[in-house]
Coordinates of C-alpha atoms in Angstrom, one line a residue:
X172 CA 148.0 -21.2 75.9
X173 CA 147.2 -18.3 73.6
X174 CA 148.1 -15.8 76.4
X175 CA 151.5 -17.6 76.9
X176 CA 152.3 -17.4 73.2
X177 CA 151.4 -13.7 73.2
X178 CA 153.7 -13.0 76.2
X179 CA 156.5 -14.9 74.6
X180 CA 156.2 -13.0 71.4
X181 CA 156.1 -9.7 73.3
X182 CA 159.3 -10.6 75.2
X183 CA 161.0 -11.6 71.9
X184 CA 160.1 -8.3 70.3
X185 CA 161.4 -6.4 73.4
X186 CA 164.7 -8.3 73.3
X187 CA 165.1 -7.7 69.6
X188 CA 164.4 -4.0 70.1
X189 CA 167.0 -3.6 72.8
X190 CA 169.5 -5.7 70.8
X191 CA 169.0 -3.3 68.0
X192 CA 169.4 -0.4 70.4
X193 CA 168.7 3.2 70.0
X194 CA 169.9 5.2 67.0
X195 CA 171.4 7.9 69.2
X196 CA 172.3 8.2 72.8
X197 CA 173.2 11.7 73.8
X198 CA 174.9 11.8 77.2
X199 CA 176.8 14.2 79.5
X200 CA 174.4 17.0 78.4
X201 CA 172.3 19.6 80.1
X202 CA 168.9 18.4 78.9
X203 CA 166.2 21.0 79.6
X204 CA 163.0 19.0 79.0
X205 CA 160.2 21.6 79.5
X206 CA 158.5 18.7 81.3
X207 CA 157.5 19.9 84.8
X208 CA 157.7 16.3 86.2
X209 CA 161.3 16.0 85.1
X210 CA 162.8 19.5 84.3
X211 CA 166.4 18.4 83.8
X212 CA 168.2 15.3 82.6
X213 CA 171.7 14.3 81.6
X214 CA 171.0 11.9 78.8
X215 CA 168.5 11.1 76.1
X216 CA 168.1 8.3 73.6
X217 CA 166.4 8.3 70.2
X218 CA 165.1 5.3 68.3
X219 CA 163.6 5.9 64.9
X220 CA 161.4 9.0 65.2
X221 CA 160.9 8.7 69.0
X222 CA 162.5 9.5 72.3
X223 CA 162.9 6.3 74.2
X224 CA 164.9 7.5 77.2
X225 CA 165.3 10.7 79.3
X226 CA 167.3 10.5 82.5
X227 CA 170.7 10.1 84.1
X228 CA 174.0 9.1 82.5
X229 CA 174.6 6.2 84.8
X230 CA 171.2 4.6 84.8
X231 CA 171.1 0.9 83.8
X232 CA 168.0 1.7 81.7
X233 CA 170.2 3.9 79.5
X234 CA 172.7 1.2 78.9
X235 CA 169.9 -1.1 77.8
X236 CA 169.3 1.2 74.8
X237 CA 172.9 1.0 73.6
X238 CA 173.3 -1.6 70.8
X239 CA 176.0 -2.4 68.3
X240 CA 174.9 0.3 65.9
X241 CA 174.0 3.0 68.5
X242 CA 175.7 6.3 68.1
X243 CA 176.7 7.3 71.6
X244 CA 177.6 11.0 71.7
X245 CA 179.3 12.8 74.6
X246 CA 177.9 16.3 74.4
X247 CA 180.5 17.6 76.9
X248 CA 177.9 19.7 78.8
X249 CA 176.1 21.2 75.8
X250 CA 172.5 22.1 76.2
X251 CA 169.6 20.1 74.7
X252 CA 166.2 21.6 74.4
X253 CA 163.0 20.7 72.6
X254 CA 162.8 21.9 69.0
X255 CA 161.6 25.5 68.7
X256 CA 158.1 26.0 67.4
X257 CA 157.2 29.4 66.0
X258 CA 153.6 30.1 66.9
X259 CA 153.0 32.7 64.1
X260 CA 155.1 32.7 60.9
X261 CA 154.6 32.9 57.2
X262 CA 157.2 30.7 55.5
X263 CA 155.7 30.5 52.0
X264 CA 155.2 34.3 51.7
X265 CA 158.3 35.4 53.6
X266 CA 160.8 33.2 51.9
X267 CA 159.6 34.8 48.6
X268 CA 159.2 38.4 49.9
X269 CA 162.7 38.7 51.5
X270 CA 164.6 37.5 48.4
X271 CA 165.4 40.9 47.0
X272 CA 167.2 44.0 48.4
X273 CA 167.6 44.1 52.1
X274 CA 166.3 47.4 53.4
X275 CA 166.8 46.9 57.1
X276 CA 168.9 50.0 57.9
X277 CA 168.7 52.5 60.7
X278 CA 168.1 55.6 58.6
X279 CA 166.3 56.5 55.4
X280 CA 169.5 57.7 53.8
X281 CA 171.3 54.4 54.5
X282 CA 168.4 52.5 53.0
X283 CA 168.3 54.6 49.9
X284 CA 172.1 54.2 49.4
X285 CA 171.6 50.4 49.7
X286 CA 169.0 50.5 47.0
X287 CA 171.3 52.5 44.7
X288 CA 174.0 49.8 45.3
X289 CA 171.5 47.1 44.6
X290 CA 170.5 48.9 41.3
X291 CA 174.1 48.9 40.2
X292 CA 174.5 45.2 41.0
X293 CA 171.2 44.3 39.4
X294 CA 171.0 46.5 36.3
X295 CA 168.0 44.9 34.6
X296 CA 164.6 43.5 35.3
X297 CA 162.0 43.8 38.0
X298 CA 163.3 45.0 41.4
X299 CA 162.0 44.0 44.8
X300 CA 163.1 44.9 48.3
X301 CA 162.1 44.2 51.9
X302 CA 162.5 46.0 55.2
X303 CA 161.9 49.8 55.0
X304 CA 160.2 51.1 58.0
X305 CA 157.3 53.6 58.6
X306 CA 159.5 55.8 60.8
X307 CA 161.7 56.6 57.8
X308 CA 159.0 58.7 56.3
X309 CA 156.3 61.2 57.4
X310 CA 152.7 60.4 58.1
X311 CA 151.9 60.3 54.4
X312 CA 154.4 57.5 53.8
X313 CA 156.9 57.1 51.0
X314 CA 156.5 58.5 47.5
X315 CA 157.0 56.8 44.1
X316 CA 159.2 59.7 42.9
X317 CA 161.9 58.7 45.3
X318 CA 162.1 55.2 43.8
X319 CA 161.8 56.7 40.3
X320 CA 165.1 58.5 40.8
X321 CA 166.8 55.1 41.4
X322 CA 164.7 53.0 39.0
X323 CA 163.4 55.4 36.3
X324 CA 162.8 52.8 33.6
X325 CA 161.9 49.5 35.3
X326 CA 159.3 48.5 37.8
X327 CA 160.2 48.3 41.5
X328 CA 158.3 47.4 44.6
X329 CA 159.4 47.5 48.2
X330 CA 157.6 45.7 51.1
X331 CA 157.4 47.4 54.5
X332 CA 159.0 45.5 57.3
X333 CA 155.6 45.1 59.0
X334 CA 154.1 43.6 55.9
X335 CA 151.1 46.0 56.0
X336 CA 152.2 48.3 53.2
X337 CA 154.1 48.3 50.0
X338 CA 155.9 51.1 48.0
X339 CA 155.8 51.1 44.2
X340 CA 157.5 53.2 41.7
X341 CA 155.8 54.9 38.7
X342 CA 156.7 52.3 36.2
X343 CA 155.2 49.6 38.4
X344 CA 152.0 51.5 38.9
X345 CA 151.8 52.0 35.1
X346 CA 152.2 48.3 34.5
X347 CA 149.6 47.2 37.0
X348 CA 147.1 49.9 35.9
X349 CA 146.8 51.9 39.1
X350 CA 145.9 55.5 38.7
X351 CA 143.7 58.2 40.1
X352 CA 140.6 56.2 39.1
X353 CA 141.6 53.1 41.0
X354 CA 139.2 52.3 43.8
X355 CA 140.4 51.5 47.3
X356 CA 139.5 48.0 48.6
X357 CA 138.4 49.4 52.0
X358 CA 138.7 53.2 52.3
X359 CA 140.4 54.3 55.5
X360 CA 141.7 50.8 56.1
X361 CA 143.1 49.3 52.9
X362 CA 143.9 52.1 50.4
X363 CA 146.2 53.8 48.0
X364 CA 147.7 56.9 49.5
X365 CA 147.1 59.9 47.2
X366 CA 148.7 63.4 46.8
X367 CA 146.9 66.7 46.9
X368 CA 145.9 66.2 43.3
X369 CA 144.4 62.8 43.9
X370 CA 147.2 60.8 42.2
X371 CA 148.5 57.6 43.9
X372 CA 151.8 58.2 45.6
X373 CA 152.8 54.6 45.2
X374 CA 152.2 53.9 48.9
X375 CA 149.7 51.0 49.3
X376 CA 148.3 50.3 52.8
X377 CA 147.4 46.8 53.8
X378 CA 147.8 43.6 51.7
X379 CA 144.3 43.8 50.4
X380 CA 145.5 46.9 48.4
X381 CA 148.9 45.7 47.2
X382 CA 148.6 42.0 46.6
X383 CA 146.5 42.3 43.5
X384 CA 149.0 44.8 42.0
X385 CA 151.9 42.6 43.0
X386 CA 150.3 39.5 41.4
X387 CA 150.4 41.4 38.1
X388 CA 154.1 42.0 38.4
X389 CA 155.3 38.6 39.4
X390 CA 153.9 35.0 39.1
X391 CA 152.5 34.5 42.6
X392 CA 151.9 30.8 42.1
X393 CA 152.2 27.7 44.4
X394 CA 155.3 26.7 42.4
X395 CA 157.0 30.0 43.0
X396 CA 156.3 30.1 46.7
X397 CA 157.3 26.4 47.1
X398 CA 160.6 26.9 45.4
X399 CA 161.5 29.8 47.7
X400 CA 160.4 27.9 50.8
X401 CA 162.6 25.0 49.9
X402 CA 165.6 27.3 49.8
X403 CA 164.7 28.7 53.2
X404 CA 164.1 25.4 55.1
X405 CA 167.8 24.7 55.8
X406 CA 168.1 28.2 57.3
X407 CA 165.1 27.5 59.5
X408 CA 166.7 24.3 60.7
X409 CA 170.0 26.0 61.3
X410 CA 168.2 28.4 63.7
X411 CA 166.8 25.5 65.7
X412 CA 163.2 25.5 64.3
X413 CA 161.5 22.2 64.1
X414 CA 157.9 23.4 63.8
X415 CA 155.5 26.3 63.4
X416 CA 152.1 27.7 62.7
X417 CA 151.7 29.1 59.2
X418 CA 149.4 32.1 60.0
X419 CA 148.2 32.7 56.5
X420 CA 149.1 32.4 52.9
X421 CA 148.8 35.4 50.5
X422 CA 145.4 35.9 48.9
X423 CA 146.7 35.4 45.4
X424 CA 145.5 31.8 44.7
X425 CA 143.4 29.1 46.1
X426 CA 144.5 28.5 49.7
X427 CA 144.6 24.8 49.4
X428 CA 146.8 25.0 46.3
X429 CA 149.3 27.2 48.1
X430 CA 149.3 25.0 51.2
X431 CA 149.8 21.9 49.1
X432 CA 153.3 23.3 48.4
X433 CA 154.2 22.0 51.8
X434 CA 153.0 18.5 50.9
X435 CA 155.2 18.5 47.8
X436 CA 158.2 19.6 49.9
X437 CA 157.4 16.8 52.4
X438 CA 157.2 14.2 49.6
X439 CA 160.6 15.3 48.4
X440 CA 162.1 15.2 51.9
X441 CA 162.6 18.9 51.9
X442 CA 160.1 19.9 54.5
X443 CA 162.2 20.4 57.7
X444 CA 159.3 21.8 59.9
X445 CA 156.3 20.2 61.5
X446 CA 153.5 22.6 60.6
X447 CA 150.0 23.5 61.7
X448 CA 148.6 25.7 59.0
X449 CA 145.6 28.1 58.8
X450 CA 142.7 28.7 56.5
X451 CA 142.1 32.5 56.4
X452 CA 139.1 34.8 56.2
X453 CA 140.0 38.4 55.8
X454 CA 136.6 40.2 56.0
X455 CA 132.9 39.9 55.7
X456 CA 133.2 40.2 52.0
X457 CA 134.8 36.7 51.9
X458 CA 132.6 33.6 51.5
X459 CA 131.6 31.8 54.7
X460 CA 134.9 30.2 55.7
X461 CA 133.9 26.9 57.3
X462 CA 133.1 25.0 54.1
X463 CA 136.4 26.1 52.6
X464 CA 138.3 25.2 55.7
X465 CA 136.7 21.7 55.8
X466 CA 137.7 21.1 52.2
X467 CA 141.3 22.2 52.9
X468 CA 141.4 20.0 56.0
X469 CA 140.7 16.9 53.9
X470 CA 143.2 17.9 51.4
X471 CA 146.1 19.1 53.6
X472 CA 146.7 16.3 56.1
X473 CA 149.9 14.4 56.3
X474 CA 152.4 13.3 58.9
X475 CA 154.0 16.8 59.1
X476 CA 151.2 19.1 58.0
X477 CA 147.7 19.7 59.2
X478 CA 145.1 22.5 59.3
X479 CA 145.2 23.9 62.9
X480 CA 143.0 26.9 62.9
X481 CA 140.7 29.4 61.1
X482 CA 142.8 32.6 60.8
X483 CA 140.6 35.7 61.2
X484 CA 141.9 39.2 60.3
X485 CA 140.6 41.2 63.2
X486 CA 142.0 44.7 62.7
X487 CA 145.1 46.4 61.2
X488 CA 148.1 48.1 62.8
X489 CA 148.7 51.1 65.0
X490 CA 151.2 52.5 62.4
X491 CA 148.4 52.9 59.9
X492 CA 145.8 54.0 62.5
X493 CA 143.9 50.8 61.5
X494 CA 144.3 48.8 64.8
X495 CA 141.0 49.0 66.7
X496 CA 141.5 51.0 69.9
X497 CA 139.3 51.6 73.0
X498 CA 140.4 55.2 73.0
X499 CA 141.2 57.6 70.1
X500 CA 144.7 57.7 68.7
X501 CA 146.8 60.4 70.4
X502 CA 148.0 61.9 67.1
X503 CA 144.7 61.4 65.2
X504 CA 141.9 61.8 67.7
X505 CA 139.2 61.7 65.1
X506 CA 139.7 57.9 64.8
X507 CA 140.0 54.8 67.0
X508 CA 140.6 52.5 64.1
X509 CA 138.2 49.7 63.4
X510 CA 137.8 46.0 63.5
X511 CA 137.5 44.2 60.2
X512 CA 134.2 42.5 61.2
X513 CA 131.4 44.3 63.1
X514 CA 130.9 43.1 66.7
X515 CA 127.8 41.0 65.8
X516 CA 129.7 39.4 62.9
X517 CA 132.6 38.5 65.2
X518 CA 130.2 36.8 67.6
X519 CA 128.5 34.9 64.9
X520 CA 131.7 33.8 63.2
X521 CA 133.4 32.7 66.3
X522 CA 130.3 31.0 67.7
X523 CA 129.9 29.0 64.5
X524 CA 133.6 28.0 64.4
X525 CA 133.5 27.0 68.0
X526 CA 130.4 24.9 67.6
X527 CA 132.0 23.1 64.7
X528 CA 135.1 22.3 66.8
X529 CA 137.3 24.7 64.8
X530 CA 139.8 26.8 66.7
X531 CA 140.3 30.4 65.7
X532 CA 143.5 32.4 65.5
X533 CA 142.6 36.1 65.4
X534 CA 144.9 39.0 64.5
X535 CA 144.4 41.8 67.0
X536 CA 146.9 44.6 67.4
X537 CA 144.6 47.0 69.2
X538 CA 143.0 46.7 72.7
X539 CA 139.4 47.1 71.4
X540 CA 139.9 44.3 68.9
X541 CA 141.2 42.1 71.7
X542 CA 138.2 42.9 74.0
X543 CA 135.8 42.2 71.2
X544 CA 137.3 38.8 70.5
X545 CA 137.5 37.8 74.1
X546 CA 133.8 38.8 74.5
X547 CA 133.0 36.7 71.4
X548 CA 134.9 33.6 72.7
X549 CA 133.2 34.0 76.1
X550 CA 129.8 34.0 74.5
X551 CA 130.7 31.0 72.3
X552 CA 131.8 29.1 75.4
X553 CA 128.4 29.9 77.1
X554 CA 126.4 28.9 74.0
X555 CA 128.2 25.7 72.9
X556 CA 128.9 22.3 74.6
X557 CA 132.3 21.9 76.4
X558 CA 135.2 20.8 74.3
X559 CA 139.0 21.1 74.1
X560 CA 139.2 24.7 72.9
X561 CA 142.4 26.3 71.7
X562 CA 141.4 29.7 70.4
X563 CA 144.2 32.2 70.0
X564 CA 144.5 36.0 69.8
X565 CA 147.7 37.0 68.1
X566 CA 150.1 40.0 68.2
X567 CA 148.5 41.8 71.2
X568 CA 150.5 45.0 70.8
X569 CA 148.3 46.8 73.3
X570 CA 145.9 45.2 75.9
X571 CA 143.8 47.0 78.4
X572 CA 144.9 45.7 81.8
X573 CA 141.4 44.7 82.7
X574 CA 141.5 42.1 79.8
X575 CA 144.8 40.5 80.8
X576 CA 143.3 37.9 83.3
X577 CA 140.5 37.0 80.9
X578 CA 142.9 35.0 78.7
X579 CA 143.7 32.5 81.5
X580 CA 140.1 32.4 82.7
X581 CA 138.7 31.7 79.2
X582 CA 141.6 29.4 78.1
X583 CA 142.4 31.7 75.2
X584 CA 146.0 31.5 74.1
X585 CA 148.0 34.7 73.9
X586 CA 150.3 34.8 70.9
X587 CA 152.8 37.6 71.4
X588 CA 155.6 38.7 69.1
X589 CA 158.0 39.9 71.8
X590 CA 160.7 40.4 69.1
X591 CA 158.8 43.6 68.3
X592 CA 159.0 44.8 72.0
X593 CA 162.1 47.0 71.8
X594 CA 162.6 50.8 72.3
X595 CA 163.6 51.2 68.7
X596 CA 163.1 54.2 66.4
X597 CA 159.9 52.8 65.0
X598 CA 158.4 52.1 68.4
X599 CA 159.6 55.4 69.9
X600 CA 158.9 57.4 66.8
X601 CA 155.6 56.0 65.6
X602 CA 153.9 53.8 68.2
X603 CA 154.5 56.3 71.0
X604 CA 152.9 59.1 68.9
X605 CA 149.9 56.9 68.0
X606 CA 149.2 55.7 71.5
X607 CA 150.3 58.6 73.7
X608 CA 152.4 58.3 76.9
X609 CA 150.0 56.5 79.1
X610 CA 149.2 53.5 76.8
X611 CA 152.7 53.4 75.5
X612 CA 154.4 53.1 78.9
X613 CA 151.9 50.8 80.6
X614 CA 150.1 48.5 78.1
X615 CA 152.6 47.4 75.4
X616 CA 153.3 43.7 74.8
X617 CA 152.4 42.6 78.4
X618 CA 153.6 39.0 77.9
X619 CA 154.8 38.4 81.4
X620 CA 151.6 39.7 82.9
X621 CA 149.7 37.3 80.7
X622 CA 151.9 34.3 81.9
X623 CA 151.6 35.3 85.5
X624 CA 147.8 35.7 85.2
X625 CA 147.5 32.0 84.1
X626 CA 147.5 32.4 80.3
X627 CA 149.4 30.2 77.9
X628 CA 151.7 32.6 76.0
X629 CA 153.1 31.4 72.7
X630 CA 155.9 33.1 71.0
X631 CA 156.4 33.7 67.3
X632 CA 158.2 36.1 64.9
X633 CA 155.5 36.8 62.3
X634 CA 158.5 36.5 60.0
X635 CA 159.1 38.4 57.9
X636 CA 156.8 41.1 59.2
X637 CA 158.3 43.3 61.9
X638 CA 158.4 46.8 63.3
X639 CA 162.1 47.4 63.2
X640 CA 164.1 44.1 63.2
X641 CA 162.9 41.1 61.2
X642 CA 164.0 37.7 62.3
X643 CA 163.0 34.0 62.2
X644 CA 165.6 33.0 64.7
X645 CA 164.3 31.8 68.1
X646 CA 167.4 32.8 70.1
X647 CA 167.0 36.4 68.8
X648 CA 163.5 36.4 70.1
X649 CA 164.4 34.8 73.4
X650 CA 167.0 37.5 74.1
X651 CA 164.6 40.3 73.1
X652 CA 161.8 38.9 75.3
X653 CA 164.1 38.8 78.3
X654 CA 165.7 42.3 77.7
X655 CA 163.1 44.3 75.7
X656 CA 166.2 45.9 74.0
X657 CA 167.7 45.8 70.6
X658 CA 170.1 43.0 69.9
X659 CA 173.8 44.0 69.9
X660 CA 173.1 47.2 72.0
X661 CA 173.2 46.3 75.7
X662 CA 173.0 50.0 76.6
X663 CA 170.0 50.6 74.4
X664 CA 166.8 51.9 76.0
X665 CA 164.5 49.3 77.6
X666 CA 160.9 49.3 76.3
X667 CA 158.5 50.1 79.1
X668 CA 157.1 48.6 81.1
X669 CA 160.3 47.0 82.2
X670 CA 158.3 44.6 84.4
X671 CA 157.2 42.8 81.3
X672 CA 160.7 41.4 80.6
X673 CA 160.3 37.6 80.7
X674 CA 162.4 34.9 82.4
X675 CA 164.3 32.4 80.3
X676 CA 162.1 29.5 81.5
X677 CA 159.0 31.5 80.4
X678 CA 160.5 32.1 77.0
X679 CA 161.5 28.5 76.5
X680 CA 158.1 27.2 77.3
X681 CA 156.6 29.8 75.1
X682 CA 158.7 28.6 72.2
X683 CA 158.2 24.9 72.7
X684 CA 155.4 23.3 74.7
X685 CA 152.8 26.0 74.5
X686 CA 153.0 26.5 70.7
X687 CA 152.8 22.7 70.4
X688 CA 149.6 23.0 72.4
X689 CA 148.3 25.8 70.2
X690 CA 148.5 23.7 67.1
X691 CA 147.3 20.5 68.8
X692 CA 150.6 18.7 68.9
X693 CA 151.5 18.8 72.6
X694 CA 151.0 15.1 73.0
X695 CA 153.6 14.6 70.2
X696 CA 156.2 17.3 70.6
X697 CA 157.1 20.4 72.6
X698 CA 158.9 18.7 75.5
X699 CA 161.5 16.0 75.8
X700 CA 159.7 13.0 77.1
X701 CA 159.7 9.3 76.4
X702 CA 157.2 8.5 73.7
X703 CA 157.3 11.9 72.1
X704 CA 158.9 12.5 68.7
X705 CA 162.6 13.3 68.7
X706 CA 162.3 17.0 67.8
X707 CA 165.3 18.7 69.6
X708 CA 168.0 21.2 69.4
X709 CA 171.6 21.0 70.7
X710 CA 173.0 24.4 71.8
X711 CA 176.7 25.2 72.3
X712 CA 176.1 26.5 75.8
X713 CA 173.6 26.2 78.6
X714 CA 171.4 29.3 78.2
X715 CA 170.8 29.5 81.9
X716 CA 174.5 30.2 82.3
X717 CA 174.6 32.9 79.5
X718 CA 174.1 36.6 80.0
X719 CA 170.8 37.6 78.5
X720 CA 172.5 40.0 76.0
X721 CA 174.6 37.2 74.7
X722 CA 171.9 34.6 74.0
X723 CA 171.7 35.4 70.3
X724 CA 175.4 34.5 70.0
X725 CA 174.9 30.9 71.2
X726 CA 175.5 28.5 68.3
X727 CA 172.9 26.0 67.3
X728 CA 175.1 22.9 67.1
X729 CA 172.5 20.5 65.7
X730 CA 168.8 20.3 65.0
X731 CA 166.8 17.1 64.9
X732 CA 163.2 16.7 63.7
X733 CA 161.4 13.4 63.7
X734 CA 164.6 11.6 64.7
X735 CA 166.4 13.0 61.6
X736 CA 169.3 15.5 61.7
X737 CA 168.1 18.5 59.7
X738 CA 171.1 20.7 60.6
X739 CA 174.6 20.4 61.9
X740 CA 176.4 17.4 63.4
X741 CA 176.5 15.6 66.7
X742 CA 180.2 15.2 66.5
X743 CA 182.2 12.0 66.9
X744 CA 180.7 9.0 68.6
X745 CA 182.1 8.0 71.9
X746 CA 181.7 4.9 74.1

């Protein structure tokens, strides 16, 4: 009797659900699901936050989801893909840092003219800028006197496009108290560049050097970062982003306080991304990270935000000779750079995190750093019980070919910023000099080799950091990953090795399902399947029918996250 009543109640609920119908039925579409069991479909239905149907237009099961209030949309052949997930991005920091003068120009002269124009348009107050590049200056970097000529009486600071250095004028140095007696945080790695007389030139290398100074110029508070992030969220949705991995907040306040900015945005309905966030450790001088991470995990946990990894700063960059390389730098043979942690410290840190069930996300630009971390993960796997490990090494500018197959073998995710992989002036003018011809032509950003060797490759922008072209837009990155050329210049040089140009299918998986896996959300999002959340993007055209150099031009018609339209419109309903 009880069983009969239960079955009757279940049937009644099912009938009521179908009577209510789906909220949206999208039909006559090119639905690319990133689900290997059902790669393509014509129609999709959404009820509440969930996908309830993926299949053919003429299926009776689809009609069963159409109720009196269902919005049925004929997409007229437009493409539907899972919502894009950026596997390495800095929304809080970057929305703030990019709010001043845009310095993304091809030449130093153009950049300086843009600063002069900005000075005329903003005649008072503190001045900030973003986007100057290392190749605009010599090996000693920029000098404060050049900024002084434009801003003689007020403080100014300009962030490098790769985020690893900042340029201050004299007034700013005076206000923050930096002079010839100022100590470098980590000599040779994080330091103030000095002239022949020992005076700071205004060129600060690595965030550990410039963030303390910056914090004295502007209020680097959770409220400040949250306000700028709120302004950026609609832009992210307009680009098709529905999720991401925050790869580290600036070291200017308690990490939990900064990350709680996302919870406040979520409470106000202004958080338009589903986020895995990180708790960062930047060097052996920091406190042991796991207690702090555990405390933040308890604090930062909501429907849209969770702590996904321990972020470890493994080395620096090739541009500053601070990336850890197996062989000496071609233009500075007395150094190979260095890892932030000693080898034994890496092994201990990663083994402890792995044993505690914590995934790590390690910054490695150089091939020596990558090998050290792979060795440490391999040792941790041997020492600790089996578990669902999702350790990640990020950036991977240069990898020794012998280490490429180790990613798939060890289950280590390869997070690659293919938007950096262009034969641009910074890459040709700086990176080639640093690495020499052999490494430059054979070992750079080997994303396709990683995929084909069995690794999960996740794609992200590191926005706003970049080498030459800063973007948070997934379609920009997809195009660059397929062409290894600058956007808007189809005749531009192709970055070697050409064999590392990726396919569209590889790029789409690397921007959807694999980053969802990286942050532990692959059962919830990353592909278009019944039972998963309705995180999706409608594109004006089928990308598989678009020439690679035109992909960045394809319009994002609509973005949906959690069943809610966060950008655009689905057009008029049709029956």
